Short mmCIF file of C-alpha atoms in Angstrom, two decimals:
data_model
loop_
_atom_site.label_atom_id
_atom_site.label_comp_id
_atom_site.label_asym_id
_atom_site.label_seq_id
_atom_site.Cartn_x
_atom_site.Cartn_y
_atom_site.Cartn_z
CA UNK A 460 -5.01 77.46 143.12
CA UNK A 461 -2.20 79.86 142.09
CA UNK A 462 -4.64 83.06 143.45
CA UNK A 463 -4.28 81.61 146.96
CA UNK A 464 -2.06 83.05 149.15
CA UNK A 465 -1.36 80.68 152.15
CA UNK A 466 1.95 79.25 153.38
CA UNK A 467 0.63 75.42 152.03
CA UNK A 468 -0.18 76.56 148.67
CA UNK A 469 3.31 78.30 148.38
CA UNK A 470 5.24 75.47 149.56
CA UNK A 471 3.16 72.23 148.10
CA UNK A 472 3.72 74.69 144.89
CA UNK A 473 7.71 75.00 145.30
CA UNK A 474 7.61 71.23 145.83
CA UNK A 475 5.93 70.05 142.83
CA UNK A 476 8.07 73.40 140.94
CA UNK A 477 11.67 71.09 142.10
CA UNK A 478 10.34 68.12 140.96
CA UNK A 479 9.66 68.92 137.75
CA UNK A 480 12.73 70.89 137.47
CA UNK A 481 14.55 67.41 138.86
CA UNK A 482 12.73 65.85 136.01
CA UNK A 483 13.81 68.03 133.44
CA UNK A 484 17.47 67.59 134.58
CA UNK A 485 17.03 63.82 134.56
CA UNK A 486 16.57 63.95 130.44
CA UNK A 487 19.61 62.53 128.67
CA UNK A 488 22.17 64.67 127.62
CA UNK A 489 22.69 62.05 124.39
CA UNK A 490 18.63 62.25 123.78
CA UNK A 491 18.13 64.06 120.01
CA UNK A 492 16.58 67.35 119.37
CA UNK A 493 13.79 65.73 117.74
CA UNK A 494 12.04 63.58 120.59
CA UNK A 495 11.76 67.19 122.70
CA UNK A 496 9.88 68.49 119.49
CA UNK A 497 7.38 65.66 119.45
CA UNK A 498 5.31 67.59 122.03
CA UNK A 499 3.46 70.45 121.59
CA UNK A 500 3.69 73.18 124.13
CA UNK A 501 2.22 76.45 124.66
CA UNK A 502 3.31 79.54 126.91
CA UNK A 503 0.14 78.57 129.01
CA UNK A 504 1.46 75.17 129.65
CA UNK A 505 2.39 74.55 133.29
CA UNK A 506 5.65 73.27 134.19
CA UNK A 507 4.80 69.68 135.67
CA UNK A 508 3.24 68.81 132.29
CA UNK A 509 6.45 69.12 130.81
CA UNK A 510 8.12 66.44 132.79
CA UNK A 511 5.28 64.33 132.12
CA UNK A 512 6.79 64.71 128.43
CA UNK A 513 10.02 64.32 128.68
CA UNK A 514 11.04 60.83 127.88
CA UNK A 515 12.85 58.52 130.06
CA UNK A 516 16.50 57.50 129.94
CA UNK A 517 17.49 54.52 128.05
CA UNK A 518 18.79 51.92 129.90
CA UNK A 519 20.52 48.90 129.20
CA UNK A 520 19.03 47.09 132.13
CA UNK A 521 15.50 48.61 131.57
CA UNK A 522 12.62 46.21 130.96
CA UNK A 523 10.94 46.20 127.50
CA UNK A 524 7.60 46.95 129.71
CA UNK A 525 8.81 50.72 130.65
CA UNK A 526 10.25 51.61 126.88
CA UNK A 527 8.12 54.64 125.95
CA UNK A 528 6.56 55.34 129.10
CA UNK A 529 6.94 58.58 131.08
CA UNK A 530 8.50 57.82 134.53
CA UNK A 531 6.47 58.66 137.87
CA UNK A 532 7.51 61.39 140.37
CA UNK A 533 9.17 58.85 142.50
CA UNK A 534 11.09 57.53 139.68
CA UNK A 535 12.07 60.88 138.14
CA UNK A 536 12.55 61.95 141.71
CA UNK A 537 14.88 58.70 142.41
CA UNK A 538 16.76 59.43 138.77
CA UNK A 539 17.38 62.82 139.91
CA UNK A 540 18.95 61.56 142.39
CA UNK A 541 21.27 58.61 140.89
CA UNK A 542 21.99 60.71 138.29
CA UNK A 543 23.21 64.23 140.35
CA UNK A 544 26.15 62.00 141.39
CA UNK A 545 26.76 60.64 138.24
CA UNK A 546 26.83 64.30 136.63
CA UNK A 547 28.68 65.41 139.00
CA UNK A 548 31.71 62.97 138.54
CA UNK A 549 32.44 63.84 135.17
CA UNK A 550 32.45 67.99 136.15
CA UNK A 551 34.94 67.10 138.84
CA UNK A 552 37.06 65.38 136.68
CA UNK A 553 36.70 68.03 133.66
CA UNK A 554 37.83 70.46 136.28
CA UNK A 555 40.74 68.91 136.95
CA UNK A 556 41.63 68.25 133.62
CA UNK A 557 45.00 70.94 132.73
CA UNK A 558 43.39 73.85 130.37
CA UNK A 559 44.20 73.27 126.86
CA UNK A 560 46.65 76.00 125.34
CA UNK A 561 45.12 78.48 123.35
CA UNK A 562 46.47 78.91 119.67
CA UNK A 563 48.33 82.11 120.33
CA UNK A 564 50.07 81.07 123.35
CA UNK A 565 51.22 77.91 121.90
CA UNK A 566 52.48 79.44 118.64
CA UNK A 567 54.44 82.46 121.20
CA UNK A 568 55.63 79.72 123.20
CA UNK A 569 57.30 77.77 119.83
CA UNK A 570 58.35 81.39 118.47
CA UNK A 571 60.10 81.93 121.92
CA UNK A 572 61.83 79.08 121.57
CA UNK A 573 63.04 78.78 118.85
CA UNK A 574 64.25 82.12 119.00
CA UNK A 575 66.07 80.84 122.06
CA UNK A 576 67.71 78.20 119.89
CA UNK A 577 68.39 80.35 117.17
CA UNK A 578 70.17 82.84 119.53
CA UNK A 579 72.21 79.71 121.32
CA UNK A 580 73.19 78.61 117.76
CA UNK A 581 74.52 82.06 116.59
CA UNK A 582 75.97 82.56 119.94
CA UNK A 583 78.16 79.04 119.36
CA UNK A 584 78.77 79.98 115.68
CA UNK A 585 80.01 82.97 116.93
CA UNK A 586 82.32 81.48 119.49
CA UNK A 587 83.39 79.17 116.68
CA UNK A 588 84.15 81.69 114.16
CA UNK A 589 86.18 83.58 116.77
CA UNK A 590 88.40 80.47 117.61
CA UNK A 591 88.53 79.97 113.93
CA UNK A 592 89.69 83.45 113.08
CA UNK A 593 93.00 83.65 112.31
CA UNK A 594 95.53 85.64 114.37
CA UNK A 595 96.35 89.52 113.29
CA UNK A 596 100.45 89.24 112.02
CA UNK A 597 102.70 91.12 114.29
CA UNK A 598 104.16 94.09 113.25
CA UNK A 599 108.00 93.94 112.62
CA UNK A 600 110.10 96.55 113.77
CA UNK A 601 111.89 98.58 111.19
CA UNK A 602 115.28 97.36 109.97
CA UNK A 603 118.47 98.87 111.29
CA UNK A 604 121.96 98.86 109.96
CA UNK A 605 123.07 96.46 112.72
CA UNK A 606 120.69 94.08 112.30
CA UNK A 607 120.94 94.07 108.63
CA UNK A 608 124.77 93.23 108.62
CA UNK A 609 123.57 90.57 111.11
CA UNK A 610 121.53 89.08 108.81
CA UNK A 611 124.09 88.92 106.18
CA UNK A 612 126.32 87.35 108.41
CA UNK A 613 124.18 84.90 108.83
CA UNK A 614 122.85 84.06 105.57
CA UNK A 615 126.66 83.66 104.55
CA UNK A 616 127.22 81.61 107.39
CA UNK A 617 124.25 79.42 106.60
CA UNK A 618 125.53 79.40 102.97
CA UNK A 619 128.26 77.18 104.02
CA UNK A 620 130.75 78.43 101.16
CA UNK A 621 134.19 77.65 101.77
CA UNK A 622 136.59 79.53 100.07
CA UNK A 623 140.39 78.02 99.16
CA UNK A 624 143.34 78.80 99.94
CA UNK A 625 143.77 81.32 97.19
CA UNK A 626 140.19 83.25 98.01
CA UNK A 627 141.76 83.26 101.81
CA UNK A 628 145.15 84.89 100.43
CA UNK A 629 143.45 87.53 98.53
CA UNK A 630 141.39 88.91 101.35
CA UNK A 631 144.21 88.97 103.50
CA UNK A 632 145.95 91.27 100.89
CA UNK A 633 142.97 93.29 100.47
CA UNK A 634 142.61 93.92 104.24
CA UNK A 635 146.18 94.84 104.76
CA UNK A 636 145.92 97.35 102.10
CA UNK A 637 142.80 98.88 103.12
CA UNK A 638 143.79 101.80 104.87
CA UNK A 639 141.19 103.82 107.10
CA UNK A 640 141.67 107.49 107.58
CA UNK A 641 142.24 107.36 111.35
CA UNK A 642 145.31 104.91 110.47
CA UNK A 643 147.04 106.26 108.10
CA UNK A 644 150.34 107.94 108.32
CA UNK A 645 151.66 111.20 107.84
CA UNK A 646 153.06 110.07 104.59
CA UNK A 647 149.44 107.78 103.77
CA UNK A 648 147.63 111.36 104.16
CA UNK A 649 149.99 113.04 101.75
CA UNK A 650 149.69 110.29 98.60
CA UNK A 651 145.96 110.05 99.35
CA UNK A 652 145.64 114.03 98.72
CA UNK A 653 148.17 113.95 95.99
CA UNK A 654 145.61 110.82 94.08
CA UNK A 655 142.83 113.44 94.01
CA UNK A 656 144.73 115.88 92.02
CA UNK A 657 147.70 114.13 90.04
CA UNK A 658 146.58 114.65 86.58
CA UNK A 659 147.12 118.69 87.77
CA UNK A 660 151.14 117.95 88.39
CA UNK A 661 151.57 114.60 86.35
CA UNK A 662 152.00 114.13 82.95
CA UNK A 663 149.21 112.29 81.07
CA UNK A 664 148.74 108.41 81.62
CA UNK A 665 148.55 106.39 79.92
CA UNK A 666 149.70 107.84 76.57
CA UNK A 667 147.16 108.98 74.14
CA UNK A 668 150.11 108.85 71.41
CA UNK A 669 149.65 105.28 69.38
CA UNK A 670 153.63 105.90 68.33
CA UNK A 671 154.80 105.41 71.94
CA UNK A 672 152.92 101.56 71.53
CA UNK A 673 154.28 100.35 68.67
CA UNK A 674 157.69 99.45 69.57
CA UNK A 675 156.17 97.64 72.47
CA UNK A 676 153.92 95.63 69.91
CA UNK A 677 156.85 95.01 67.85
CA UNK A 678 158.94 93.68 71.21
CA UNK A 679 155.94 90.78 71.64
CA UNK A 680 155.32 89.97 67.62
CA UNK A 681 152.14 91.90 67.33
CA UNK A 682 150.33 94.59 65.05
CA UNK A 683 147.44 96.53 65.71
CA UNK A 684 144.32 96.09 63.45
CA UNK A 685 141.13 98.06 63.18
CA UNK A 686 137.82 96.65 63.88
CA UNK A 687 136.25 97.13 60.41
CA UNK A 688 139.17 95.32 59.11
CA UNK A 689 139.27 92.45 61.46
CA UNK A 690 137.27 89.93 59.56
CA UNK A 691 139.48 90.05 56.44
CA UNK A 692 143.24 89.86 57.15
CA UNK A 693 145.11 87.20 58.02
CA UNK A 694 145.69 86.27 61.77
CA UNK A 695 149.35 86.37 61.33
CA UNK A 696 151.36 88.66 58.35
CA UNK A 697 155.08 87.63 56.32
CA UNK A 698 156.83 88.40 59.66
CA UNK A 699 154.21 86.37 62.18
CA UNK A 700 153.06 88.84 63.93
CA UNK A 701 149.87 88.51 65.47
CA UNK A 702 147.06 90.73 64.79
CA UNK A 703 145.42 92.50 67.85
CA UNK A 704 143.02 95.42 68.30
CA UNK A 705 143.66 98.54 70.92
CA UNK A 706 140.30 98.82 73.13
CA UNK A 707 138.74 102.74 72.14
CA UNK A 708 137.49 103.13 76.04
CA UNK A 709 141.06 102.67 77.34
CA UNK A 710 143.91 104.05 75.28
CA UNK A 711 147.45 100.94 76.11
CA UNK A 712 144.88 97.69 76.23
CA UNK A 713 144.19 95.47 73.47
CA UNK A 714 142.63 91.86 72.86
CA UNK A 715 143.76 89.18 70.67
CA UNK A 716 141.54 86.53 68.84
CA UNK A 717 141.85 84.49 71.88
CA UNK A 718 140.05 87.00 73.59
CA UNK A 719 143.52 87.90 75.96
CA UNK A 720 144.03 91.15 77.37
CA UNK A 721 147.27 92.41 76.72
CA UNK A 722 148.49 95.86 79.15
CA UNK A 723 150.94 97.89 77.49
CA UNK A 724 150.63 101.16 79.73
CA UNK A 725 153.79 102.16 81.13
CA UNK A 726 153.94 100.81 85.36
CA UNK A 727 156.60 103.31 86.50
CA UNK A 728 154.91 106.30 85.87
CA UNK A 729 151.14 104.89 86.98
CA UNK A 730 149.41 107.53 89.38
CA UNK A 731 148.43 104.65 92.25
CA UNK A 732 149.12 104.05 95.61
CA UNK A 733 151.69 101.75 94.85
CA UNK A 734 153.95 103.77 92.80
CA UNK A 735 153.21 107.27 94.87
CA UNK A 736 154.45 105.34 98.62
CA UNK A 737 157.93 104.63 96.86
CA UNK A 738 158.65 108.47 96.37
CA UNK A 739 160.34 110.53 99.06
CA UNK A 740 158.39 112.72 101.34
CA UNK A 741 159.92 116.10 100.38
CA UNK A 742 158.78 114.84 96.66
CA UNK A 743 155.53 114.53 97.63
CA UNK A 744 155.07 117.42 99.07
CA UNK A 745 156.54 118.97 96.26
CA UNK A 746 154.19 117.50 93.88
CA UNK A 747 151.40 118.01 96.03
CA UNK A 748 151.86 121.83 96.05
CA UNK A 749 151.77 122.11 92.22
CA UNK A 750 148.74 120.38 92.42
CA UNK A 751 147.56 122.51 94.79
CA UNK A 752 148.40 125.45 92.79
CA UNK A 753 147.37 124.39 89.16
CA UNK A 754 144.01 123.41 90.60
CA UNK A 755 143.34 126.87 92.34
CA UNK A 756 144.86 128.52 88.46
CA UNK A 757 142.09 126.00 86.59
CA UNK A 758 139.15 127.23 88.44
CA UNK A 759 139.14 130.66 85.90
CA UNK A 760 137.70 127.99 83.37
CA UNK A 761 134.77 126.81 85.60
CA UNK A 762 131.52 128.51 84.71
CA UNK A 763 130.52 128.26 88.29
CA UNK A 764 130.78 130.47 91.16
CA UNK A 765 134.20 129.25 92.65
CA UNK A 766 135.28 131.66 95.19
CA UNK A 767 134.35 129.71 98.01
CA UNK A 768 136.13 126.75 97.23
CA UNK A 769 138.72 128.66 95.96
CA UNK A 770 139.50 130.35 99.10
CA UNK A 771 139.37 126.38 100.88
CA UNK A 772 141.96 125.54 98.19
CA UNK A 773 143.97 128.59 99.09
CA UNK A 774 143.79 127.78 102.93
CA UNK A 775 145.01 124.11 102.57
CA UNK A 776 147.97 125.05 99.80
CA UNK A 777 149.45 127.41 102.76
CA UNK A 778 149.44 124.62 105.08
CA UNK A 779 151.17 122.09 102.57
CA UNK A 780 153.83 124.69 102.00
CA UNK A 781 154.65 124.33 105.27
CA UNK A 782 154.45 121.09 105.90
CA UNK A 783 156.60 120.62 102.51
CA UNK A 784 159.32 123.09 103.97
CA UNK A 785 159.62 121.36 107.30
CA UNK A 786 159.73 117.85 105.46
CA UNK A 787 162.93 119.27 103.17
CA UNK A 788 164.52 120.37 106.65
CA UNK A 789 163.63 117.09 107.91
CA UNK A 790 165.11 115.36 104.64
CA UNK A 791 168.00 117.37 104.27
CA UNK A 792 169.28 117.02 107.84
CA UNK A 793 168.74 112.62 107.31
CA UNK A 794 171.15 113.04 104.24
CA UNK A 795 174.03 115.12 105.71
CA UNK A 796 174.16 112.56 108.60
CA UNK A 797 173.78 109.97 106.13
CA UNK A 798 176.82 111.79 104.64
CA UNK A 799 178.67 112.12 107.48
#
């Protein structure tokens, strides 16, 4: 049958070749591996005997009578046909189904995201670190003189000290007899120059000679005792005078057991301001000229290089003798009127 060529043979062949093939498809896709090995088949074997083989679906609403018996073409043919729906259904639905993620994807996905939230995270930590950070200190301008005594003033005023009437007094002394050098007088000028340079033209004060204090101890009932000796003599002798001990730094003061100071230089003669403004200008000058002059003879005993100042010296002496000679014509022309 197969060697005949005809356009029946081919086609009642291709017929019975779909059948079969719609057989096949018709076995179960639950059936076991077994029941298709119960047959045996050889490469020889034609294709329509193997549908004949196959067994039939299982059915719920199959009689008892058909269990185990090979269906007929029409049958097979008719399952083929109930069942190509049927098979169908499920494909379209699989097809529709959404892929499932693949391992790698899912895990780059998570990775990604995570990433993302780390990066938010770090990005608010670092906005929260930068409100948290605390602002640089500004840089204070250097202090000035000005604004230092400014400060004083104010810390004094904050203070709140309030000074009597006494405290008041003294300052007020103390300003009046602070004299600047753009207000001071001809006269102010002369004493100020004459208080660098007394001890040139003055005798020596206070007195280095201890006989020139004891009369004065004698006049206020006291006697001068040595320090070693202190602790051992009486505090007053036969003739109650007090003892008292001269201070070695500063020849005229001494201290009593009390602890009192007691002054015994000699006031008239002290080289201040005080005692230099009651003098006469023509004095002055006088005085201030032998300064001048004993100072520029003293500087043979400096072991220095004194020329320069020494010609300075010699510069401002020629001015005070003139000065000194106009004050004595000055002077002498106020007493003959005075006279007169």
């Amino acid at each position: 049958a197969f060697f005949i060529v005809g356009s029946s043979c081919v086609v009642s062949y291709s017929g019975s070749l779909q059948n079969s093939l719609s057989d096949t498809m018709a076995v179960d896709d639950d059936m076991p591996l077994s029941s298709l090995a119960s047959g045996k088949f050889d490469d020889d074997l034609p294709l329509a005997s193997l549908a004949s083989a196959a067994p039939p679906k299982s059915s719920a609403k199959g009689s008892s009578s058909s269990k185990g018996r090979p269906p007929s073409a029409k049958t097979a043919a008719g399952g083929a046909k109930a069942s190509s729906p049927k098979a169908a259904a499920p494909a379209k639905g699989k097809a529709k189904a959404a892929p499932k993620k693949k391992a790698g994807e899912s895990s780059s996905s998570e990775s990604s995201s995570s990433s993302s939230d780390d990066s938010d995270s770090s990005d608010e930590g670092g906005d929260k670190a930068k409100k948290k950070a605390p602002k640089a200190p500004k840089k204070r301008a250097p202090a000035t003189k000005g604004s230092r005594m400014k400060l004083l003033k104010k810390k004094q005023s904050a203070d709140g000290i309030e000074e009597g009437e006494e405290g008041e007094d003294d300052e007020e002394e103390k300003a009046a007899q602070k004299v600047t050098k753009r207000q001071r007088t001809s006269k102010q000028d002369v004493v100020a120059d004459l208080l660098c340079r007394w001890w040139y033209v003055l005798p020596e004060w206070p007195p280095q000679d201890d006989a020139y204090y004891k009369p004065l101890l004698k006049e206020k009932k006291l006697r001068q005792v040595t320090i070693e000796e202190w602790e051992w003599v009486p505090e007053e002798d036969d003739q109650g005078c007090r003892k008292v001990y001269q201070l070695s730094q500063f020849r005229g003061l001494f201290r009593n057991s009390a602890g009192d100071l007691i002054d015994l230089r000699p006031q008239e003669t002290c080289p201040c301001y005080t005692t230099m403004m009651k003098k006469e200008m023509s004095d002055l000058y006088d005085l201030l000229v032998k300064a001048y002059e004993n100072q520029i003879k003293d500087l043979v005993n400096s072991k220095y290089n004194e020329e320069r100042l020494k010609k300075e010296l010699e510069t401002t002496l020629n001015k005070v003798r003139d000065k000194a000679y106009q004050a004595k014509q000055l002077g002498g022309g106020i007493k003959r009127s005075k006279s007169a």
